[in-house]
């Protein structure tokens, strides 16, 4: 349920209402300051609340509305139709994700393999215009015999790449026991597809402060995905970015997953949270990535996550879907820039030319 305040409602009146809702009504109100209006969100047992009685609490109340969706805090209705932004602090300054901001690009290898490759990739993708370096230290692999990631030592290498490049770092957390060590280097904590419904992990990550990139489970419905995001917000962290990475359908021969680009307009209407598209895991093949990245920008994504490896053929994981730094540079500056500029969402500062 939400209480929409009239434009210009005095701060003291909002505080008084919040206090009364807590003490007399036993609710947990959340103040959400939007661009135009302030909304007080109410979650919990609101089914029996009388809308008219709530409305009479103050003449500064414009409307009291029920949120009809099963997801509450993540729903667009909860913010009275306004998009939220997630601002991530990076060594080069704050980077905002959201509907009213330029496209953000995240690039890097599937796994952190060694210092030279991660630092080189960071410098190259930065020169092409990426704002974040991705790279897994802890890898969720289907086979226990596949490369599992270098673990904590790879976090140290990400820290070096962060320092050398000034890029923000996005890396996956698989086990809550690694949270503190990972949060020291990560500017955004990734929850992977396989852990989207690991509710114990979601509660722990939601209870800390770093922004979170929540990937869609490979067989998750949109509602299940948004309910997973709801866990994070319910635990106290509203800095959540959603990431579509392809879902399991029937073709395994020509595509690894089916990239569901229709989620962009669907999510836009259902939630205020920023949207990222990962065409690398979404397709599984490097030559399919550019087309899907272009389509994602045209469809209105807020961010892209693209796997880039200095020598994809030698990659320890996901080589077939990784672009070379040269191909990534061409994609960014010749292909994506055209579409990004046409829809007014290309970052304004010109990225420096990549040194071959
Ligand atoms: C990844 O980003 O490398 C990864 C393992 O992604 P996903 O969880 O989408 O499979
Ligand atoms: Mn990968």
Coordinates of N, CA and C in Angstrom, one line a residue, residues 34 57 107 180:
X34 N 10.4 11.1 -4.4 CA 10.5 11.1 -5.8 C 10.8 12.4 -6.4
X57 N -6.0 10.7 7.9 CA -5.0 11.0 8.8 C -4.4 12.4 8.6
X107 N 32.3 -4.7 -18.8 CA 33.0 -5.6 -19.7 C 34.1 -6.3 -19.0
X180 N 32.5 -10.6 3.1 CA 33.3 -9.5 3.5 C 34.5 -9.3 2.6

